[in-house]
Coordinates of C-alpha atoms in Angstrom, one line a residue:
M1 CA -148.3 22.0 -59.9
S2 CA -148.2 20.8 -63.5
E3 CA -145.2 21.4 -65.7
V4 CA -145.4 24.3 -68.1
V5 CA -145.6 23.1 -71.7
S6 CA -143.5 25.1 -74.1
H7 CA -145.2 26.3 -77.3
P8 CA -143.6 24.7 -80.4
L9 CA -142.7 28.2 -81.8
A10 CA -141.2 29.3 -78.5
R11 CA -138.1 31.5 -78.6
P12 CA -137.1 31.6 -74.9
T13 CA -135.0 34.3 -73.3
S14 CA -132.9 33.3 -70.4
E15 CA -131.7 36.0 -67.9
T16 CA -128.3 34.4 -67.7
A17 CA -127.8 34.0 -71.5
S18 CA -125.7 36.4 -73.6
F19 CA -127.4 39.6 -74.7
D20 CA -127.1 41.9 -77.7
W21 CA -127.4 45.7 -77.3
R22 CA -126.0 47.0 -80.5
A23 CA -128.5 47.9 -83.2
S24 CA -127.9 48.4 -87.0
P25 CA -128.9 51.7 -88.7
S26 CA -131.4 51.1 -91.4
S27 CA -134.4 52.7 -93.2
D28 CA -136.7 50.4 -91.3
P29 CA -135.6 50.1 -87.7
R30 CA -138.7 48.2 -86.6
R31 CA -137.8 45.3 -88.8
L32 CA -134.0 45.6 -89.2
A33 CA -132.5 47.2 -86.1
F34 CA -131.5 43.9 -84.5
A35 CA -131.4 41.7 -87.6
D36 CA -127.6 41.3 -87.2
A37 CA -127.3 42.0 -83.5
A38 CA -125.5 38.8 -82.7
D39 CA -122.4 39.8 -84.7
G40 CA -119.8 40.9 -82.1
A41 CA -122.2 42.7 -79.7
S42 CA -122.8 39.9 -77.3
S43 CA -121.9 40.0 -73.6
E44 CA -122.4 37.5 -70.8
V45 CA -124.8 38.5 -68.1
P46 CA -123.3 38.0 -64.6
E47 CA -125.3 35.3 -62.7
R48 CA -127.1 36.2 -59.5
Q49 CA -126.9 34.2 -56.3
V50 CA -130.1 32.3 -55.4
L51 CA -130.7 31.4 -51.7
T52 CA -133.0 28.5 -50.7
G53 CA -133.9 26.7 -47.5
A54 CA -132.6 28.1 -44.3
A55 CA -130.5 30.7 -46.1
A56 CA -133.6 32.1 -47.8
D57 CA -135.5 32.1 -44.5
E58 CA -132.7 34.0 -42.8
E59 CA -132.4 36.5 -45.6
I60 CA -136.1 37.3 -45.7
E61 CA -136.2 37.8 -41.9
N62 CA -133.4 40.2 -42.1
L63 CA -135.1 42.1 -44.9
L64 CA -138.4 42.3 -42.9
D65 CA -136.5 44.0 -40.1
R66 CA -135.6 46.9 -42.4
T67 CA -137.9 49.9 -42.9
R68 CA -138.9 50.7 -46.5
R69 CA -138.2 54.3 -47.5
G70 CA -138.8 54.3 -51.3
K71 CA -141.6 53.7 -53.7
A72 CA -143.7 50.5 -53.1
V73 CA -146.4 48.4 -54.7
A74 CA -148.2 45.3 -53.7
E75 CA -149.7 42.3 -55.5
I76 CA -152.1 39.6 -54.4
H77 CA -151.6 36.6 -56.7
V78 CA -154.5 34.2 -57.5
P79 CA -153.0 31.0 -59.0
F80 CA -156.1 29.5 -60.6
C81 CA -157.6 29.4 -64.1
E82 CA -160.7 27.6 -65.3
T83 CA -159.1 27.2 -68.7
R84 CA -155.5 27.1 -70.0
C85 CA -154.7 29.3 -72.9
E86 CA -152.2 28.4 -75.6
G87 CA -148.7 29.4 -74.8
C88 CA -149.7 30.8 -71.4
G89 CA -147.0 31.3 -68.8
C90 CA -149.3 32.2 -65.9
W91 CA -151.2 28.9 -65.4
Q92 CA -150.5 27.1 -62.1
N93 CA -153.6 25.3 -60.9
D94 CA -157.0 24.2 -62.2
Y95 CA -159.8 26.0 -60.4
R96 CA -162.4 24.2 -58.3
E97 CA -165.2 26.0 -56.7
L98 CA -164.2 24.9 -53.2
E99 CA -160.8 26.5 -53.6
S100 CA -162.2 30.0 -53.5
S101 CA -163.0 30.3 -49.8
R102 CA -160.0 28.4 -48.7
Y103 CA -157.6 30.5 -50.8
A104 CA -159.1 33.8 -49.7
D105 CA -158.8 32.8 -46.1
A106 CA -155.2 31.8 -46.5
V107 CA -154.3 35.1 -48.4
V108 CA -155.8 37.1 -45.6
R109 CA -153.8 35.1 -43.0
E110 CA -150.6 35.6 -45.0
M111 CA -151.1 39.4 -45.1
R112 CA -151.6 39.4 -41.4
L113 CA -148.6 37.2 -40.9
W114 CA -146.4 39.8 -42.5
S115 CA -148.2 42.9 -41.1
G116 CA -146.2 43.4 -38.0
E117 CA -142.9 43.7 -39.8
H118 CA -141.0 46.9 -40.5
A119 CA -140.8 46.2 -44.2
Q120 CA -144.5 45.9 -44.7
S121 CA -145.4 49.0 -42.6
G122 CA -143.0 51.4 -44.2
T123 CA -143.8 54.0 -46.8
P124 CA -147.3 54.0 -48.4
I125 CA -148.1 51.6 -51.1
Q126 CA -148.8 53.4 -54.4
A127 CA -150.5 50.6 -56.3
L128 CA -152.1 47.3 -55.4
R129 CA -152.8 44.7 -58.1
I130 CA -155.0 41.7 -57.8
G131 CA -153.7 39.4 -60.5
G132 CA -152.7 35.9 -61.5
G133 CA -153.7 33.5 -62.8
N134 CA -157.3 34.6 -62.7
P135 CA -158.8 36.5 -59.8
T136 CA -162.2 36.4 -61.5
A137 CA -162.2 32.6 -60.8
L138 CA -162.9 33.5 -57.2
E139 CA -166.4 33.8 -55.8
P140 CA -167.8 37.4 -55.3
V141 CA -167.8 37.2 -51.5
D142 CA -164.1 36.1 -51.6
I143 CA -163.1 38.9 -54.0
L144 CA -164.6 41.4 -51.6
R145 CA -163.1 39.7 -48.5
I146 CA -159.6 39.9 -50.0
L147 CA -159.9 43.5 -51.1
S148 CA -161.5 44.7 -47.8
N149 CA -158.7 43.0 -45.7
A150 CA -156.0 44.3 -48.0
R151 CA -157.2 47.9 -47.5
R152 CA -157.2 47.4 -43.7
I153 CA -153.9 45.5 -43.4
L154 CA -151.7 47.2 -46.0
P155 CA -150.4 50.8 -45.7
L156 CA -152.1 52.0 -48.9
A157 CA -151.5 55.6 -50.0
N158 CA -154.5 58.0 -50.1
D159 CA -154.4 57.8 -53.9
C160 CA -153.5 54.2 -54.2
E161 CA -154.4 52.6 -57.6
I162 CA -156.2 49.3 -57.0
E163 CA -156.0 47.2 -60.2
F164 CA -158.0 44.1 -60.8
D165 CA -156.8 41.9 -63.7
A166 CA -160.0 40.3 -64.9
R167 CA -160.7 37.6 -67.5
V168 CA -163.9 37.7 -69.5
H169 CA -164.8 34.1 -68.7
H170 CA -167.3 34.0 -65.8
F171 CA -166.8 37.7 -65.0
T172 CA -170.3 38.1 -63.7
E173 CA -172.1 41.3 -62.6
E174 CA -171.8 40.0 -59.0
K175 CA -168.0 39.8 -59.3
M176 CA -167.8 43.3 -60.9
E177 CA -169.8 44.8 -58.1
A178 CA -167.8 42.9 -55.4
A179 CA -164.6 44.3 -56.9
L180 CA -166.0 47.9 -57.0
A181 CA -167.3 47.5 -53.5
G182 CA -163.7 46.5 -52.5
G183 CA -162.3 49.7 -53.8
V184 CA -161.0 48.7 -57.3
T185 CA -160.0 51.8 -59.3
R186 CA -158.8 50.1 -62.5
F187 CA -159.8 47.0 -64.4
L188 CA -157.5 45.4 -66.9
L189 CA -158.9 42.7 -69.2
P190 CA -156.4 40.8 -71.3
V191 CA -158.8 40.5 -74.2
R192 CA -156.0 39.5 -76.7
S193 CA -158.3 39.8 -79.7
F194 CA -161.9 40.6 -80.5
N195 CA -161.9 38.0 -83.3
T196 CA -163.6 34.8 -82.3
A197 CA -161.5 32.5 -84.4
V198 CA -158.2 34.1 -83.2
R199 CA -159.4 33.9 -79.6
R200 CA -160.3 30.2 -79.9
A201 CA -157.0 29.5 -81.5
A202 CA -155.3 31.1 -78.5
G203 CA -157.4 29.0 -76.1
R204 CA -159.9 31.7 -75.0
V205 CA -163.4 30.5 -74.3
E206 CA -165.8 33.4 -74.9
D207 CA -166.6 34.6 -78.4
A208 CA -166.2 38.2 -79.5
H209 CA -169.9 39.0 -78.8
A210 CA -169.5 38.0 -75.1
V211 CA -166.3 40.0 -74.8
V212 CA -168.0 43.2 -76.0
K213 CA -171.1 42.6 -73.8
T214 CA -168.9 42.1 -70.7
L215 CA -166.9 45.3 -71.4
E216 CA -170.1 47.3 -72.0
R217 CA -171.6 46.1 -68.7
L218 CA -168.4 47.0 -66.8
L219 CA -168.2 50.4 -68.4
S220 CA -171.8 51.1 -67.5
Y221 CA -170.9 51.4 -63.8
D222 CA -168.6 54.3 -64.6
E223 CA -166.8 53.9 -61.3
A224 CA -163.3 52.9 -62.4
S225 CA -160.8 53.0 -65.3
V226 CA -161.4 50.2 -67.7
A227 CA -158.5 49.1 -69.9
V228 CA -157.9 46.1 -72.2
E229 CA -154.8 44.4 -73.5
L230 CA -154.6 43.5 -77.1
N231 CA -151.9 41.3 -78.7
Y232 CA -150.5 41.5 -82.2
G233 CA -148.9 38.5 -83.8
L234 CA -151.4 36.0 -82.5
P235 CA -151.8 32.7 -84.4
G236 CA -154.2 33.3 -87.4
Q237 CA -154.3 37.1 -86.8
S238 CA -153.8 38.8 -90.1
L239 CA -153.1 42.6 -90.6
E240 CA -156.8 43.0 -91.4
V241 CA -157.9 41.2 -88.2
W242 CA -155.5 43.4 -86.2
E243 CA -157.0 46.5 -87.7
S244 CA -160.5 45.3 -86.8
D245 CA -159.3 44.7 -83.3
L246 CA -158.0 48.2 -82.9
K247 CA -161.2 49.7 -84.4
T248 CA -163.4 47.6 -82.1
A249 CA -161.5 48.8 -79.0
S250 CA -161.7 52.4 -80.3
S251 CA -165.4 52.2 -80.8
M252 CA -165.9 51.6 -77.0
D253 CA -165.6 54.1 -74.2
L254 CA -162.4 52.4 -72.8
D255 CA -160.0 54.5 -70.7
G256 CA -156.8 52.5 -71.5
L257 CA -155.3 50.2 -74.1
T258 CA -152.1 48.1 -73.8
L259 CA -150.6 46.7 -77.0
R260 CA -148.2 43.9 -76.6
A261 CA -146.6 41.5 -79.0
A262 CA -147.9 38.0 -78.6
G263 CA -145.7 36.1 -76.2
E264 CA -143.9 39.3 -75.0
P265 CA -143.8 38.9 -71.2
E266 CA -144.7 41.7 -68.8
F267 CA -141.5 41.2 -66.7
P268 CA -138.2 39.6 -67.7
A269 CA -138.6 36.6 -65.2
E270 CA -141.6 35.4 -67.3
A271 CA -139.8 35.3 -70.6
E272 CA -139.1 31.6 -70.7
K273 CA -142.8 30.8 -70.4
T274 CA -144.1 32.6 -73.4
F275 CA -144.1 32.3 -77.1
R276 CA -144.1 34.3 -80.3
A277 CA -145.9 32.8 -83.3
A278 CA -145.8 35.5 -85.9
S279 CA -142.9 36.6 -88.2
D280 CA -140.9 39.7 -87.3
E281 CA -142.2 41.3 -90.5
L282 CA -145.8 40.9 -89.5
L283 CA -145.2 42.0 -86.0
A284 CA -143.5 45.2 -87.2
S285 CA -146.4 45.9 -89.7
E286 CA -149.0 45.5 -87.1
H287 CA -147.2 47.7 -84.6
A288 CA -146.8 50.4 -87.3
L289 CA -150.5 50.2 -88.1
A290 CA -151.4 50.8 -84.4
F291 CA -149.3 54.0 -84.4
E292 CA -151.0 55.1 -87.6
L293 CA -154.6 54.4 -86.6
L294 CA -154.9 55.1 -82.9
P295 CA -154.1 58.9 -82.7
G296 CA -157.0 59.5 -85.2
E297 CA -159.3 57.6 -82.7
G298 CA -158.4 59.9 -79.9
W299 CA -155.8 57.8 -78.2
E300 CA -152.4 59.1 -77.0
A301 CA -149.3 57.1 -76.3
R302 CA -148.7 57.2 -72.5
S303 CA -145.8 54.7 -72.5
A304 CA -144.0 52.3 -74.7
L305 CA -146.9 49.9 -74.4
G306 CA -149.8 51.9 -73.0
W307 CA -152.3 54.2 -74.7
G308 CA -154.9 56.4 -72.9
R309 CA -158.0 58.3 -73.8
S310 CA -159.1 59.6 -70.4
E311 CA -157.6 61.1 -67.2
R312 CA -158.6 58.1 -65.2
E313 CA -156.1 55.9 -66.9
R314 CA -152.7 55.6 -65.0
S315 CA -151.5 52.0 -65.1
L316 CA -149.4 52.8 -62.0
Y317 CA -148.5 49.3 -60.9
R318 CA -146.5 48.3 -64.0
S319 CA -144.8 51.6 -64.1
L320 CA -143.5 51.4 -60.6
A321 CA -142.8 47.6 -60.6
M322 CA -140.6 47.9 -63.6
G323 CA -138.3 50.3 -61.6
D324 CA -136.7 50.1 -58.2
A325 CA -140.0 50.0 -56.2
D326 CA -140.3 47.4 -53.4
R327 CA -143.0 44.9 -54.3
L328 CA -144.8 43.2 -51.4
V329 CA -146.6 40.1 -52.6
F330 CA -149.0 37.5 -51.2
G331 CA -150.4 34.3 -52.6
S332 CA -148.9 31.1 -54.0
G333 CA -146.5 31.7 -56.8
A334 CA -146.2 35.4 -56.3
R335 CA -142.8 37.1 -57.1
G336 CA -141.8 40.1 -54.9
R337 CA -138.9 42.4 -54.2
L338 CA -137.5 44.0 -51.1
F339 CA -134.4 46.2 -51.2
G340 CA -133.4 44.8 -54.5
R341 CA -133.7 41.2 -53.3
E342 CA -136.3 39.2 -55.3
Y343 CA -138.2 36.5 -53.6
L344 CA -140.6 33.8 -54.7
I345 CA -143.6 32.7 -52.6
E346 CA -144.0 28.9 -52.6
P347 CA -145.7 28.1 -56.0
E348 CA -146.9 24.6 -55.0
L349 CA -150.4 25.3 -53.6
D350 CA -150.5 22.6 -50.9
K351 CA -147.0 23.5 -49.5
W352 CA -148.0 27.2 -49.4
L353 CA -151.3 26.5 -47.6
G354 CA -149.5 24.3 -45.1
A355 CA -146.9 27.0 -44.3
V356 CA -149.5 29.8 -44.0
Y357 CA -151.8 27.8 -41.7
S358 CA -148.9 26.9 -39.5
G359 CA -147.9 30.5 -39.2
R360 CA -144.7 30.3 -41.3
R361 CA -143.6 32.6 -44.2
A362 CA -143.8 30.5 -47.3
V363 CA -140.7 31.8 -49.2
R364 CA -139.1 29.3 -51.5
E365 CA -136.1 31.3 -52.7
V366 CA -134.5 34.7 -52.5
T367 CA -132.3 36.1 -55.4
L368 CA -129.6 38.6 -54.5
P369 CA -129.2 41.6 -56.8
R370 CA -126.3 42.4 -59.1
P371 CA -124.3 45.6 -58.3
Y372 CA -126.0 48.8 -59.2
W373 CA -129.3 47.1 -59.7
R374 CA -131.2 50.3 -58.8
A375 CA -129.7 52.4 -61.6
A376 CA -130.3 49.5 -64.1
A377 CA -133.9 49.1 -62.9
L378 CA -134.6 52.9 -63.2
L379 CA -133.3 52.9 -66.8
A380 CA -135.5 50.0 -67.7
Q381 CA -138.4 51.7 -66.1
G382 CA -137.7 54.8 -68.2
I383 CA -137.6 52.7 -71.3
A384 CA -141.0 51.2 -70.4
A385 CA -142.3 54.7 -69.9
G386 CA -140.9 55.8 -73.3
R387 CA -138.6 58.5 -71.8
F388 CA -135.9 58.7 -69.2
S389 CA -133.5 61.3 -67.8
I390 CA -129.8 60.4 -67.3
T391 CA -129.4 63.0 -64.6
R392 CA -132.4 61.9 -62.6
T393 CA -131.4 58.3 -62.9
E394 CA -127.9 59.1 -61.6
R395 CA -129.3 61.0 -58.6
A396 CA -131.9 58.3 -57.7
G397 CA -129.6 55.3 -58.5
G398 CA -126.5 56.6 -56.8
V399 CA -124.1 56.1 -59.7
M400 CA -122.5 58.2 -62.5
L401 CA -123.8 56.9 -65.8
G402 CA -123.3 59.5 -68.5
G403 CA -120.0 58.5 -70.0
I404 CA -120.6 54.8 -69.5
L405 CA -123.9 54.9 -71.5
E406 CA -122.6 57.0 -74.4
P407 CA -121.7 54.1 -76.7
L408 CA -125.1 52.4 -76.2
L409 CA -127.1 55.6 -76.6
D410 CA -125.1 56.8 -79.6
N411 CA -125.7 53.4 -81.2
W412 CA -129.5 53.4 -80.5
R413 CA -129.8 57.0 -81.7
A414 CA -128.1 56.2 -85.0
A415 CA -130.3 53.2 -85.4
G416 CA -133.5 55.3 -85.0
L417 CA -134.6 53.8 -81.7
I418 CA -134.2 56.9 -79.5
S419 CA -134.1 60.7 -80.0
G420 CA -132.9 63.7 -78.1
K421 CA -129.4 64.8 -77.2
G422 CA -130.2 66.6 -74.0
D423 CA -130.9 65.1 -70.6
W424 CA -134.2 63.6 -71.6
I425 CA -134.1 60.6 -74.0
R426 CA -137.2 59.5 -75.7
L427 CA -138.1 56.3 -77.6
T428 CA -139.1 56.6 -81.2
E429 CA -142.0 54.4 -82.5
A430 CA -139.4 51.8 -83.5
G431 CA -137.9 52.0 -80.0
A432 CA -141.3 51.4 -78.5
F433 CA -141.6 48.3 -80.8
H434 CA -138.3 47.0 -79.3
Q435 CA -138.9 48.2 -75.8
F436 CA -138.7 44.8 -74.1
R437 CA -135.3 44.1 -75.7
L438 CA -134.0 47.6 -74.9
A439 CA -135.1 47.4 -71.3
G440 CA -133.3 44.1 -70.8
A441 CA -130.2 45.2 -72.7
V442 CA -129.8 48.4 -70.7
R443 CA -130.1 46.5 -67.4
N444 CA -127.5 44.0 -68.4
Y445 CA -125.3 46.7 -69.9
V446 CA -125.1 48.7 -66.7
E447 CA -124.6 45.6 -64.6
N448 CA -121.8 44.5 -66.8
M449 CA -119.9 47.8 -66.4
T450 CA -119.6 47.8 -62.6
S451 CA -115.8 48.2 -62.6
E452 CA -116.1 51.5 -64.5
L453 CA -118.9 53.1 -62.5
V454 CA -118.4 55.9 -60.0
E455 CA -120.7 55.5 -56.9
L456 CA -122.7 58.4 -55.4
P457 CA -124.5 58.5 -52.1
Y458 CA -128.1 57.2 -52.5
I459 CA -130.6 59.5 -50.9
S460 CA -134.2 58.6 -50.2
S461 CA -136.3 61.4 -48.7
V462 CA -139.4 60.4 -46.7
R463 CA -141.7 62.6 -44.7
Q464 CA -141.3 61.9 -41.0
F465 CA -144.1 62.8 -38.6
P466 CA -143.3 63.0 -34.8
T467 CA -145.3 60.8 -32.6
V468 CA -147.7 62.9 -30.5
P469 CA -148.8 61.2 -27.3
L470 CA -152.5 61.3 -26.5
M471 CA -153.5 63.7 -23.7
A472 CA -154.4 61.8 -20.5
E473 CA -157.9 62.3 -19.2
S474 CA -156.6 64.0 -16.0
D475 CA -154.7 66.5 -18.1
W476 CA -157.5 67.6 -20.2
R477 CA -159.9 67.8 -17.3
S478 CA -157.3 70.0 -15.5
A479 CA -157.0 72.2 -18.6
E480 CA -160.8 72.6 -18.8
A481 CA -161.0 73.6 -15.1
S482 CA -158.2 76.2 -15.6
L483 CA -160.1 77.7 -18.6
A484 CA -163.3 77.8 -16.7
A485 CA -161.6 79.6 -13.7
A486 CA -160.0 82.1 -16.0
S487 CA -163.3 83.0 -17.6

């Protein structure tokens, strides 16, 4: 696996670095809320213990013996890309055509390898994502093979959202139809921009015309939600180009739209691999323009990042994965979570393949959680959703938070980032702009206050169905004879 090359404008965020949660009140909170955040508001984040080797193997075996009882999602990670985009933190391996069949076979083997364990066969999985990397690098038959086996092997909920993260490059009709035949209910395409020059500057291959044609073909099936991700603050992307991107997306019959600052990672663990090229002033202006323009085009804000224009659009995977949900993962380089413990599947492709074909679980490391990780994760999930309830978080997270959070919430309210003084707290537009920073800050804030927290019993309610034995043939024949005699 090649080393990730940092973008020259990278501003990395380390999970163990100091963090700033205090914002400054101003007339323009998008631009100025955290301009002086480093002055006296910094706290050190407690480090987490990382297990490797035999210790990681032992920990993962212990976790697999436990039965899941809470929310759960799953991901199948495809670590290939035919091209490498500028500043990308996802790239792992170049794609070669012969890799498709071998990788699909290994993923199916890995799912079966974990399938007999309590942790995999617990509560239903609410959302399954096929991501990467680039799952559209695989051949159609292998896309269908992976999806079909996932539906047979994994305990998917009746209404499980099956998301397919597709790149435009080489996303043929055959691959679209294979994904639909495999049960995909949501497509997410990280389009970045509809401007050809901006796309090329970011390393994307297809021009704007090809992007639109691909989306139109996918929409014509009318069998799944179709969403795109647009980035603001891309190299060479002016305010005028960004407005054109928003209007192009709005002119199509898309179900969902995700808006993310260029270089802003989806999850905190990806932060050191991404970059931000635009100035804070331009980022704030482009974010404000989206909130001004999109409602008039029929869009409604569904979360801090997500916009929807149909009832099909849910974006369930990210919503649950940001919280305390268990995350079962398969494929080289995938990052999962069980009972608060995060684990990394071997990212070196040859080592992963060797382990899977020899019948071993290819877990490179397991990271132990900080105290009260569940409450911290639920708060971060609420911030990503754009709203959260202190009472519900306390009940689900098993800890009293109200008094502890008052300084933070009072500060953010005064700075114009949140609103509401009752139980439910909502992010303002400026809060949505800073959502990644707020989510990280609230996690670290709670985990830094463990000596002051009052613990409550954590309760997870799950429906339990009694096992009903099948009636033996002799029993039902005897019952039939009795009924016949009685009549």
